[in-house]
mmCIF file of C-alpha atoms in Angstrom:
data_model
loop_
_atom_site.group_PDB
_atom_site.id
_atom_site.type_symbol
_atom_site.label_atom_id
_atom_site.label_comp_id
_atom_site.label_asym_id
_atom_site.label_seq_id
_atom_site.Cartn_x
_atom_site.Cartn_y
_atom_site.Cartn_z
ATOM 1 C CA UNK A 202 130.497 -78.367 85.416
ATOM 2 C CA UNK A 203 131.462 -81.624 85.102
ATOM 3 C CA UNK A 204 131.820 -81.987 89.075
ATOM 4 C CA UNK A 205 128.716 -80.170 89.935
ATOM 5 C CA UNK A 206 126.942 -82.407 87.574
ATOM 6 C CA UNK A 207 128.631 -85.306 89.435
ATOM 7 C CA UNK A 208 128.069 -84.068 93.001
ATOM 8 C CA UNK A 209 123.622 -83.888 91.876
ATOM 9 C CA UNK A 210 123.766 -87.277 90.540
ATOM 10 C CA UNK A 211 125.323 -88.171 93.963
ATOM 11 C CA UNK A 212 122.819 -86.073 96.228
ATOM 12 C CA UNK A 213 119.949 -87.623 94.494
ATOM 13 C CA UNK A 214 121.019 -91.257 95.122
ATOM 14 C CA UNK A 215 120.934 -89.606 99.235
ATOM 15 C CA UNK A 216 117.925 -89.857 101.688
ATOM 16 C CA UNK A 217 116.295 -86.499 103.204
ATOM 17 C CA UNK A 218 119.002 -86.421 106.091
ATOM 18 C CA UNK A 219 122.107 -85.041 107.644
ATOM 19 C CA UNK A 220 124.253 -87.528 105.088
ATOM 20 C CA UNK A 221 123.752 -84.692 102.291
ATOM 21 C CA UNK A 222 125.548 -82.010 103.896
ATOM 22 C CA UNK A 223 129.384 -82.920 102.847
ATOM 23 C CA UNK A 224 127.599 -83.050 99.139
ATOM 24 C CA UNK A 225 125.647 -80.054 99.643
ATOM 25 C CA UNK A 226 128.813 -78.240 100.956
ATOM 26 C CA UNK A 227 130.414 -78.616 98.149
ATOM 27 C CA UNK A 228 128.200 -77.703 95.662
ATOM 28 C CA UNK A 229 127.261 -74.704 97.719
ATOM 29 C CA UNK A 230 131.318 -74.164 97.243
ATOM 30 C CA UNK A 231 131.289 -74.950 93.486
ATOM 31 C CA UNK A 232 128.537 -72.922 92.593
ATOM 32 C CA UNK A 233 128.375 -69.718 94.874
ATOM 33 C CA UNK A 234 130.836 -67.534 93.143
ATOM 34 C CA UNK A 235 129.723 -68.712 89.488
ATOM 35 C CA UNK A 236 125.852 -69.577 90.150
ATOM 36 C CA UNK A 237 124.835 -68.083 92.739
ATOM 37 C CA UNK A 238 121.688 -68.818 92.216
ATOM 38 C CA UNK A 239 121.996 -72.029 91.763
ATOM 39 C CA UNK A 240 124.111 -72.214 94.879
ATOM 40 C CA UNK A 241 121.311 -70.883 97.201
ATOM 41 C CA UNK A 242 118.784 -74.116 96.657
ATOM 42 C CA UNK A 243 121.996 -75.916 98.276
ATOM 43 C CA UNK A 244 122.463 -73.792 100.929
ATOM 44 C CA UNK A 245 119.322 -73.447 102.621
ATOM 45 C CA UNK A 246 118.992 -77.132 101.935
ATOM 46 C CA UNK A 247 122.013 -77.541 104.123
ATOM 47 C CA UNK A 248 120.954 -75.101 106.845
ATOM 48 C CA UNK A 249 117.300 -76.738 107.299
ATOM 49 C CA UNK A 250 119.536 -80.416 107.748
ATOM 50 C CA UNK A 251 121.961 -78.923 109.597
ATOM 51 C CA UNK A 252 119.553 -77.832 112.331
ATOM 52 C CA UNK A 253 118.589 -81.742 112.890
ATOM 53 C CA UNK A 254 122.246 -82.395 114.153
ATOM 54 C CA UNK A 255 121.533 -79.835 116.927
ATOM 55 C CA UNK A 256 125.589 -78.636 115.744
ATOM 56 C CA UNK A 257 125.372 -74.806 116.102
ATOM 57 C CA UNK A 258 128.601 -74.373 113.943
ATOM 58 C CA UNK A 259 127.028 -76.454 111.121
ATOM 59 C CA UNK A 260 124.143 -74.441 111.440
ATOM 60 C CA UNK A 261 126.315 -71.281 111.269
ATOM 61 C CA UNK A 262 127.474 -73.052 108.351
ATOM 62 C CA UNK A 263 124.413 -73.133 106.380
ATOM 63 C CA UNK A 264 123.260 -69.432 106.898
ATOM 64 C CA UNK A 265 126.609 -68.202 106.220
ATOM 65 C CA UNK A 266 126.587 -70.439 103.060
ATOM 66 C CA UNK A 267 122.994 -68.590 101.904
ATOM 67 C CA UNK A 268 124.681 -65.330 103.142
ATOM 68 C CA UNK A 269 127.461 -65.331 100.435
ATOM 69 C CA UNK A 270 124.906 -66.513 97.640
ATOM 70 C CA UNK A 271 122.753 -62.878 98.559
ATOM 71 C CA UNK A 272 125.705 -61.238 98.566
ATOM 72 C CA UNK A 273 126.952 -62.798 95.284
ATOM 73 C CA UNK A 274 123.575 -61.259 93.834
ATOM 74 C CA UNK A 275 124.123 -57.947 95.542
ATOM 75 C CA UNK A 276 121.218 -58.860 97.862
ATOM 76 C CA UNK A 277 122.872 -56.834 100.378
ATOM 77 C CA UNK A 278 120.273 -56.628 103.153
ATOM 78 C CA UNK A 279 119.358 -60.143 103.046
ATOM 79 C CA UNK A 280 122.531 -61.334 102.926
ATOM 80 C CA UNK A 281 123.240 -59.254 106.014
ATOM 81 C CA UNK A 282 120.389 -61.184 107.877
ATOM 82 C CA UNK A 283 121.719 -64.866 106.924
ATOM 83 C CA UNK A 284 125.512 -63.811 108.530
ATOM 84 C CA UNK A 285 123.778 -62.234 111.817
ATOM 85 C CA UNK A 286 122.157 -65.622 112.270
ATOM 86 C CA UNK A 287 125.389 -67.417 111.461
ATOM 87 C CA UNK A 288 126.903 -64.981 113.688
ATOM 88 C CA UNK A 289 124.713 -66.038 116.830
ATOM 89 C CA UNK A 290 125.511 -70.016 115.954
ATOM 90 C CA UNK A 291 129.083 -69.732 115.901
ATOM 91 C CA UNK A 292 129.515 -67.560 118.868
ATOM 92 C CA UNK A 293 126.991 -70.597 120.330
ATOM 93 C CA UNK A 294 129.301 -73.328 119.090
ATOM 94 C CA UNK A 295 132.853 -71.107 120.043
ATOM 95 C CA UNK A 296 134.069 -71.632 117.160
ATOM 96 C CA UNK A 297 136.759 -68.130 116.801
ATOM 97 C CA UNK A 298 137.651 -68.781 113.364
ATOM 98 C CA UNK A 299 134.227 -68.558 111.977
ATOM 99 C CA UNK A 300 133.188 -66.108 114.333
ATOM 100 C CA UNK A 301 136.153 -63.906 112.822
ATOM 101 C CA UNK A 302 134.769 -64.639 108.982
ATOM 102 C CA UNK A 303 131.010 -63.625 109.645
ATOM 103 C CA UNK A 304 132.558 -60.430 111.368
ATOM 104 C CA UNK A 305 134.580 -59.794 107.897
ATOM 105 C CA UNK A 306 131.129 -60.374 106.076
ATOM 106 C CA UNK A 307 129.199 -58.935 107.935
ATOM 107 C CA UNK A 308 131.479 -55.311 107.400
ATOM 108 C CA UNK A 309 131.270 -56.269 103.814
ATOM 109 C CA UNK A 310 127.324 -56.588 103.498
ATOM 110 C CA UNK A 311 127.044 -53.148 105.188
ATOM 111 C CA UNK A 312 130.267 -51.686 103.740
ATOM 112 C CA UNK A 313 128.181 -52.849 99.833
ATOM 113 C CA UNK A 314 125.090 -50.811 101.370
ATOM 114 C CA UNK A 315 127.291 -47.763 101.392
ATOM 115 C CA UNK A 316 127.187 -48.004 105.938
ATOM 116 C CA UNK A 317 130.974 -48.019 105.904
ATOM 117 C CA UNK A 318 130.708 -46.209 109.584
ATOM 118 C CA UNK A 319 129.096 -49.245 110.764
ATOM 119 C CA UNK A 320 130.905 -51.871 108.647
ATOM 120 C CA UNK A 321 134.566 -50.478 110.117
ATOM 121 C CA UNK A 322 133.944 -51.905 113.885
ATOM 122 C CA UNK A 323 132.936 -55.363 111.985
ATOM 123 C CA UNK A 324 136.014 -55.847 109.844
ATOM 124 C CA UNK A 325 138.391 -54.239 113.163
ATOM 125 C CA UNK A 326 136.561 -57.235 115.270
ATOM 126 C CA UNK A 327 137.525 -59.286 112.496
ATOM 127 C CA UNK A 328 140.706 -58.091 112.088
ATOM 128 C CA UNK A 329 141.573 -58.256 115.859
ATOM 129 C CA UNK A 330 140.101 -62.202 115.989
ATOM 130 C CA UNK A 331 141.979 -63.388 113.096
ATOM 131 C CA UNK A 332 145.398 -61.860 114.693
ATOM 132 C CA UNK A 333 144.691 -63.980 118.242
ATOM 133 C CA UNK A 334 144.308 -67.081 116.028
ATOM 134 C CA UNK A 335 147.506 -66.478 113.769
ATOM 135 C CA UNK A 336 145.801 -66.736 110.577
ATOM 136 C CA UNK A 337 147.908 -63.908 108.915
ATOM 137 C CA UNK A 338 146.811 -64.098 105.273
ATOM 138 C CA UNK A 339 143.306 -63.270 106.395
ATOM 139 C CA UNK A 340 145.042 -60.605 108.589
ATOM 140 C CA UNK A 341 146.017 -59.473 104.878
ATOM 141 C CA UNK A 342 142.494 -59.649 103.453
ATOM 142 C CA UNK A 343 140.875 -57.944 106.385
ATOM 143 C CA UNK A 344 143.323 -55.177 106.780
ATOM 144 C CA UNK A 345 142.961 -54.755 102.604
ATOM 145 C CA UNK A 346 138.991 -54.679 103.536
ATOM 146 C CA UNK A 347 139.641 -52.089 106.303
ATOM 147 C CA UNK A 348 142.284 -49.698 103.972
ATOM 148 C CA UNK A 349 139.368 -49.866 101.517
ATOM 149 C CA UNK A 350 136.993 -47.901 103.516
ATOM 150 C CA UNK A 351 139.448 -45.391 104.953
ATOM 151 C CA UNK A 352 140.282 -44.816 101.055
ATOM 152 C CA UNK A 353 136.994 -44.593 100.267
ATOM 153 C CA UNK A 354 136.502 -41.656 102.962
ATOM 154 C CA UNK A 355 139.667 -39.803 102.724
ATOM 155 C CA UNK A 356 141.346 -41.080 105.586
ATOM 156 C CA UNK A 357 144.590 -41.883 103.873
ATOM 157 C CA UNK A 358 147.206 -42.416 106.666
ATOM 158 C CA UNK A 359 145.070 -44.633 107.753
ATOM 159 C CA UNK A 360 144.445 -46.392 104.333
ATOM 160 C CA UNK A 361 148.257 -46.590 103.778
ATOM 161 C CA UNK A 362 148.853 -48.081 107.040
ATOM 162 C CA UNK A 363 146.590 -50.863 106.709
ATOM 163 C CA UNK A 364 147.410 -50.902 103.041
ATOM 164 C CA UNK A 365 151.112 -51.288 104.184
ATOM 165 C CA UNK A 366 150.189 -54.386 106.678
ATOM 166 C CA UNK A 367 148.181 -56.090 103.610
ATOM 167 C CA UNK A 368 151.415 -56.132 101.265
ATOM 168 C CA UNK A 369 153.671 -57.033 104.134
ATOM 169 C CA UNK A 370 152.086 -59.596 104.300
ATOM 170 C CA UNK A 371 151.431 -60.865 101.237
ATOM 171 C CA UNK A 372 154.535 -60.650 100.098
ATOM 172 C CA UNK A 373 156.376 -62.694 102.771
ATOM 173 C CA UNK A 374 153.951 -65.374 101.849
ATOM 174 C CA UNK A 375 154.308 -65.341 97.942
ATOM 175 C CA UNK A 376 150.885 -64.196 97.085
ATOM 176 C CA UNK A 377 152.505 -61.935 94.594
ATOM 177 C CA UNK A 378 149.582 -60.818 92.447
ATOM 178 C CA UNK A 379 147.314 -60.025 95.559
ATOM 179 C CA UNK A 380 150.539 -58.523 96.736
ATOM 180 C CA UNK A 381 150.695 -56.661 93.414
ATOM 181 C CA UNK A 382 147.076 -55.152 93.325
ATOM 182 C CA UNK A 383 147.931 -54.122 97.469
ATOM 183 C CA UNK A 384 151.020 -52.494 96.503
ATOM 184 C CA UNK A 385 149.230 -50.256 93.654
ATOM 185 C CA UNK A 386 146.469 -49.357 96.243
ATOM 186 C CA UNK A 387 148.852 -48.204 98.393
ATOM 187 C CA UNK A 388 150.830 -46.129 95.474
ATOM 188 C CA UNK A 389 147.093 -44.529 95.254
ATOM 189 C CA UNK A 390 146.880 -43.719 98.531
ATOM 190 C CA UNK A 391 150.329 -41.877 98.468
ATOM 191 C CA UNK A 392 149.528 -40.309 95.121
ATOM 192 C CA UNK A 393 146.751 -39.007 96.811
ATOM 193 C CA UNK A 394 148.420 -37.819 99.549
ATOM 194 C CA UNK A 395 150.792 -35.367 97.528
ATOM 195 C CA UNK A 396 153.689 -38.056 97.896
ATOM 196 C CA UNK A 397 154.773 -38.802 94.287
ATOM 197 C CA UNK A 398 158.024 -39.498 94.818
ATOM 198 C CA UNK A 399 157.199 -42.423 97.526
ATOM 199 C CA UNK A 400 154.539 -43.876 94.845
ATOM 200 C CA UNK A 401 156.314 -43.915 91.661
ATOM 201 C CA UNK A 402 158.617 -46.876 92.801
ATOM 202 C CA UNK A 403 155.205 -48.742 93.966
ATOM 203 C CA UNK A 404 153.985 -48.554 90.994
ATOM 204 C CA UNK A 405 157.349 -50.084 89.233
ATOM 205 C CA UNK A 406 157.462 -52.656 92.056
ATOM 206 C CA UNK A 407 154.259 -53.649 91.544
ATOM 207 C CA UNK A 408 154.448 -53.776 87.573
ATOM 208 C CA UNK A 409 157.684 -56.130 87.840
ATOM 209 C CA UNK A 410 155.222 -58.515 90.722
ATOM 210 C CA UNK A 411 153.302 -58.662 87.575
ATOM 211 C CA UNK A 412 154.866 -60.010 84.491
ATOM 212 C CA UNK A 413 152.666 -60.069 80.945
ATOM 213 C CA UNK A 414 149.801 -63.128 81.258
ATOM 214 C CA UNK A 415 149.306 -63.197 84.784
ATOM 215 C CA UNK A 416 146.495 -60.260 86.271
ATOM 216 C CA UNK A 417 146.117 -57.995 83.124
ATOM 217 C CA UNK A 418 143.207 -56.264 84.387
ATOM 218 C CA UNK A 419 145.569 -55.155 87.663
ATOM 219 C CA UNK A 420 148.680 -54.763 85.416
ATOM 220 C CA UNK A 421 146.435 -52.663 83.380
ATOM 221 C CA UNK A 422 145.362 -50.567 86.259
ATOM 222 C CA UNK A 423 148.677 -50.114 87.116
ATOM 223 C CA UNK A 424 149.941 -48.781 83.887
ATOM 224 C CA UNK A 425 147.070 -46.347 83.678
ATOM 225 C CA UNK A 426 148.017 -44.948 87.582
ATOM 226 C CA UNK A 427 151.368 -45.122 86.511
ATOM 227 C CA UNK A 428 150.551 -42.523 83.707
ATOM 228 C CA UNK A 429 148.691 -40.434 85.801
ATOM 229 C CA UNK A 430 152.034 -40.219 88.871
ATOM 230 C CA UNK A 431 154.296 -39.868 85.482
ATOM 231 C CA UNK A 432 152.636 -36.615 84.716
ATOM 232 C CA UNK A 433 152.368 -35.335 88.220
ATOM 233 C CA UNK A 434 156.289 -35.649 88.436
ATOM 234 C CA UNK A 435 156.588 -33.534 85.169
ATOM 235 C CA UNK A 436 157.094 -36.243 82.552
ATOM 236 C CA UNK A 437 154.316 -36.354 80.549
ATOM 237 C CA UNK A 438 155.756 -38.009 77.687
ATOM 238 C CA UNK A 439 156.836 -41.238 79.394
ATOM 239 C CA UNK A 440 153.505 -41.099 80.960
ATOM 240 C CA UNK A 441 151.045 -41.059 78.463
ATOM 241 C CA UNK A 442 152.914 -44.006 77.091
ATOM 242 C CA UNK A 443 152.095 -46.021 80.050
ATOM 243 C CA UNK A 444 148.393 -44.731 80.570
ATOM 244 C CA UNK A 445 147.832 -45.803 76.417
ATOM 245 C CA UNK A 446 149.556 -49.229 77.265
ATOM 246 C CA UNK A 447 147.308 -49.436 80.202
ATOM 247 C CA UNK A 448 144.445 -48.353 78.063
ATOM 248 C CA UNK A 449 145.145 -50.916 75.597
ATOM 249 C CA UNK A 450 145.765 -53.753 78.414
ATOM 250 C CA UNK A 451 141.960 -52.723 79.582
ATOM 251 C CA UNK A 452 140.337 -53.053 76.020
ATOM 252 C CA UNK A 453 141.731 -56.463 75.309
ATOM 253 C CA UNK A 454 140.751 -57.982 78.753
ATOM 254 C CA UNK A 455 137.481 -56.121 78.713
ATOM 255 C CA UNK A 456 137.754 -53.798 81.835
ATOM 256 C CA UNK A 457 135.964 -50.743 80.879
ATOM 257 C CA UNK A 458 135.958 -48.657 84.301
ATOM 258 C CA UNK A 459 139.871 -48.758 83.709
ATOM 259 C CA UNK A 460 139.372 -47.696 79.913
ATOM 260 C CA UNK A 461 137.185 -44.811 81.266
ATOM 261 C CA UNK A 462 139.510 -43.501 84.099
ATOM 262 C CA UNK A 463 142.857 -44.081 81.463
ATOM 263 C CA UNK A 464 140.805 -41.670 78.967
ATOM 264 C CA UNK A 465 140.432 -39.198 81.509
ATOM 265 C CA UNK A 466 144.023 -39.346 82.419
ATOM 266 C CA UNK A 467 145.596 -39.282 78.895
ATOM 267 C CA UNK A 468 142.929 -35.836 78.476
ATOM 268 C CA UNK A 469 144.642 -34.435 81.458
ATOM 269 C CA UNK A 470 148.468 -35.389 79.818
ATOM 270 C CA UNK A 471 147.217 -34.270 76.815
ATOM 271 C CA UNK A 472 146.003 -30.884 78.302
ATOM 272 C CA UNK A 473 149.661 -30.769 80.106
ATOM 273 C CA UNK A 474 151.617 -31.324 77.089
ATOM 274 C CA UNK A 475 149.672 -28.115 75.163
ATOM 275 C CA UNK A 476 147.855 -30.809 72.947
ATOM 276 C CA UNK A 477 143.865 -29.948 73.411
ATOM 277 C CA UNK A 478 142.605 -31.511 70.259
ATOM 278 C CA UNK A 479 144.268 -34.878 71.564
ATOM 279 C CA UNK A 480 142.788 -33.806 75.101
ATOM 280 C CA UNK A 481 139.320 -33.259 73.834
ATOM 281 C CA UNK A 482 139.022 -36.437 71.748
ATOM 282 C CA UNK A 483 140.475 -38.608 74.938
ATOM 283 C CA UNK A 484 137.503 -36.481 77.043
ATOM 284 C CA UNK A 485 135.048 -37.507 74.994
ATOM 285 C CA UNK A 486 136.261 -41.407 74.881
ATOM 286 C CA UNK A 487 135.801 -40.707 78.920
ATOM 287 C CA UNK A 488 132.443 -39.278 79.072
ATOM 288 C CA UNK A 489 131.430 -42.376 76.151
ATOM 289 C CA UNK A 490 132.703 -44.433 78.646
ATOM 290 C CA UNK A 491 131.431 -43.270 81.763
ATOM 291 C CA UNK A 492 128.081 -42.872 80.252
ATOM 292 C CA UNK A 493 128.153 -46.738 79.052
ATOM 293 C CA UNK A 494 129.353 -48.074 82.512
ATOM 294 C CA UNK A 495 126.312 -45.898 84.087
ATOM 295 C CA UNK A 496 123.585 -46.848 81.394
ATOM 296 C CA UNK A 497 124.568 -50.688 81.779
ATOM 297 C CA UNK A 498 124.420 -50.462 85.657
ATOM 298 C CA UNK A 499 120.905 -48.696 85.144
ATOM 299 C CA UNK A 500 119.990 -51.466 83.018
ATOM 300 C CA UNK A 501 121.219 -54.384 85.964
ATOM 301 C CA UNK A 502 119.203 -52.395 88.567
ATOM 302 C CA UNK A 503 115.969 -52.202 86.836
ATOM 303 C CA UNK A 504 116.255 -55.670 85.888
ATOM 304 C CA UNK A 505 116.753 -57.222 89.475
ATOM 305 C CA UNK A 506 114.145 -54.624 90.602
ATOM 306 C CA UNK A 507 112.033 -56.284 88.169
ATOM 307 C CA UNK A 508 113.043 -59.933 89.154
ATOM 308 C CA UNK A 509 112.342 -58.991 92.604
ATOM 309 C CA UNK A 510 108.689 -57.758 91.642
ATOM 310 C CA UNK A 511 107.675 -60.843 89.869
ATOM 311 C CA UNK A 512 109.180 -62.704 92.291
ATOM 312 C CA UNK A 513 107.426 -60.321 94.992
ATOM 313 C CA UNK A 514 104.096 -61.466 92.838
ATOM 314 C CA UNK A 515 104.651 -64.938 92.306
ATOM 315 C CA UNK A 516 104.967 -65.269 96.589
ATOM 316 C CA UNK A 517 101.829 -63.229 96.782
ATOM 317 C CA UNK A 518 99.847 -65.302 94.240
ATOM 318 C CA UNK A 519 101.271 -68.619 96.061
ATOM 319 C CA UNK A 520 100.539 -67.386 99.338
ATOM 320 C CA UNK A 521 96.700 -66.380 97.843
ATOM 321 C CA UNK A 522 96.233 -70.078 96.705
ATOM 322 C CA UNK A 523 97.511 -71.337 99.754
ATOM 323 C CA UNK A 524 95.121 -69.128 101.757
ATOM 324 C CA UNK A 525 91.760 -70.001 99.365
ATOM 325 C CA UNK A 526 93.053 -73.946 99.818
ATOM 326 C CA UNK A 527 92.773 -73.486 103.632
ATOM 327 C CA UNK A 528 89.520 -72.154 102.876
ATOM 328 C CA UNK A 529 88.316 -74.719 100.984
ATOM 329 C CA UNK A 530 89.751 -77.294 103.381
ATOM 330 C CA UNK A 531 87.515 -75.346 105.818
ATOM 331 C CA UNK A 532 84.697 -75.597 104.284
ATOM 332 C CA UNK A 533 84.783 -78.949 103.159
ATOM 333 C CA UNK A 534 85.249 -79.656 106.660
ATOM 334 C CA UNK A 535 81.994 -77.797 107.993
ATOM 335 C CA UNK A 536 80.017 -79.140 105.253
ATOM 336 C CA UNK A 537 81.219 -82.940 106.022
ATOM 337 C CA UNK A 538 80.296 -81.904 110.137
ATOM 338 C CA UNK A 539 77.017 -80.654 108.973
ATOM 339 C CA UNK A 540 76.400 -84.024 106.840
ATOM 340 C CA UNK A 541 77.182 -85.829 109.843
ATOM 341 C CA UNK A 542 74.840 -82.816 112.198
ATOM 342 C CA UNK A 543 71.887 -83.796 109.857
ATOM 343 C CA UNK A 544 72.274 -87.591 109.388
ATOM 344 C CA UNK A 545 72.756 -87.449 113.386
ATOM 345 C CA UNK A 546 69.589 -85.733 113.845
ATOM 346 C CA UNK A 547 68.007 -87.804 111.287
ATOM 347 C CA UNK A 548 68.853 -90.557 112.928
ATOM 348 C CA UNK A 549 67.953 -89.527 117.013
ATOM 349 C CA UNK A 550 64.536 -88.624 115.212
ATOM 350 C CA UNK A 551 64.253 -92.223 113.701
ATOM 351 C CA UNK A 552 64.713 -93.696 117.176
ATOM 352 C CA UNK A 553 62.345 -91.081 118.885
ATOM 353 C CA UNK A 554 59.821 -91.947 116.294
ATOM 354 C CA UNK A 555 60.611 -96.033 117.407
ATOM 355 C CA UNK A 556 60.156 -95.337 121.094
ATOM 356 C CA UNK A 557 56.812 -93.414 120.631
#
């Protein structure tokens, strides 16, 4: 905060002009993940300035930079619209590396709107940009992106190939936590696919990449998908002892759709093991759960719909006051010409009344 508050006092010390883009930039960085809100002031500051420098990629710049505040917000379709335009100005300027990043976003914007036939060409262009220009850890986050969507519509041998390329590389580089959360999306995919034996030693790999304090929400995913391949390869004892640890990881760090799925999972161990009180009571924790996580969301959507209604009024009501002050304007300006109508005529009929 301290920065942010730093970086104002500094952009209100700066004329109207292109000298407040480096400050803008960065508090469009500070802010955008945190405030996104805050952040989008910033950025369409920056855009409108940019466009004076006549730079097309600093342009791009500033409607990509209002593009990720949208999408922060789950404005979905408008961010979409900012990262098209972006799109156009860095293909203008040639500039491949952002050109590969709006791609990415642009797949994600669509991919949020549940258009994940359309987003996969998007993150592939992406994917195929970023491997000409050699920039291999967004190779990783692209072909994670990609995996995601093949996951999501049970293409699997896809999913674990580009699941696999994610982790390879990853790994190499020493990103071990991102490499961590890959690897255990890959485990799923091959858990899915029948192929317990291949994921069990994912999911141990990716515990060890993952050692107590680091990323206890992943760890505690892990744990909890652990449980769930334990039981599938006949020991249900050692895995309801991971799905409860993972259970417990979720509740202290607050991650309640892995608390849900971990309930369901213990039920099902529970129901293996010939123990259906224990299965029944970890059921209903589930369907507590899963009814929470949905009320909540219902709650978030009727609130931004509401947002976006008073906001929807509050443009309305400006754009009625602007429209009545035209008006007015209008008419101030006919009556002053018909002033000036009558004290002409008034004063032609003065000199006609001379000259007779």
């Amino acid at each position: 905060q301290a920065q942010v508050d730093s970086l104002r006092q500094v952009l209100g010390g700066l004329p109207d002009d292109t000298n407040r883009l480096p400050v803008l930039k960065e508090l469009v960085r500070n802010l955008v993940f945190v405030q996104p809100d805050s952040a989008l002031p910033y950025a369409e500051a920056y855009h409108r300035l940019a466009k004076r420098t006549k730079d097309p990629v600093r342009i791009g710049e500033g409607a990509n930079f209002a593009g990720m505040c949208h999408q922060t917000t789950n404005e979905h379709e408008k961010a979409l619209g900012w990262y098209l335009e972006a799109l156009h100005w860095f293909e203008q300027g040639d500039d491949p590396w952002y050109t590969a990043i709006t791609h990415n976003n642009i797949g994600a914007a669509l991919e949020k709107q549940d258009q994940r036939a359309e987003a996969r060409p998007w993150y592939r262009g992406s994917l195929e940009q970023f491997q000409v220009i050699g920039d291999s850890i967004w190779v990783a986050n692209v072909s994670n992106n990609l995996a995601n969507i093949y996951y999501h519509d049970q293409l699997l041998d896809s999913a674990a190939y580009f699941y696999e390329e994610a982790y390879r590389i990853l790994s190499a580089k020493g990103h071990l936590e991102y490499a961590a959360a890959v690897l255990m999306n890959l485990a799923n995919t091959r858990l899915a696919q029948g192929k317990v034996d291949e994921a069990l030693p994912d999911y141990h790999i990716a515990l060890k990449m993952l050692p107590a304090g680091s990323d206890e929400s992943t760890r505690a995913n892990v744990l909890v998908n652990l449980g769930e391949c334990l039981g599938r390869s006949g020991r249900a004892d050692t895995a309801v002892i991971a799905a409860r640890s993972g259970v417990e990881l979720a509740a202290e760090v607050g991650s309640k759709e892995i608390i849900m799925n971990g309930h369901e999972i213990l039920s099902n161990l529970f129901e293996q093991l010939g123990l259906p009180d224990s299965a029944l009571a970890h059921y209903r924790l589930h369907a507590a759960w899963k009814d929470s996580i949905f009320n909540e969301e219902r709650s978030a959507q009727v609130a931004e719909l509401k947002e976006r209604y008073e906001s929807g009024k509050k443009d309305a009501e400006l754009e009625r006051n602007r429209a009545t002050l035209e008006q007015n304007a209008f008419e101030k300006k006919a009556l002053g010409a018909g002033a000036l109508l009558l004290l002409l005529a008034g004063v032609f009929a003065f000199r006609a009344y001379r000259i007779r």
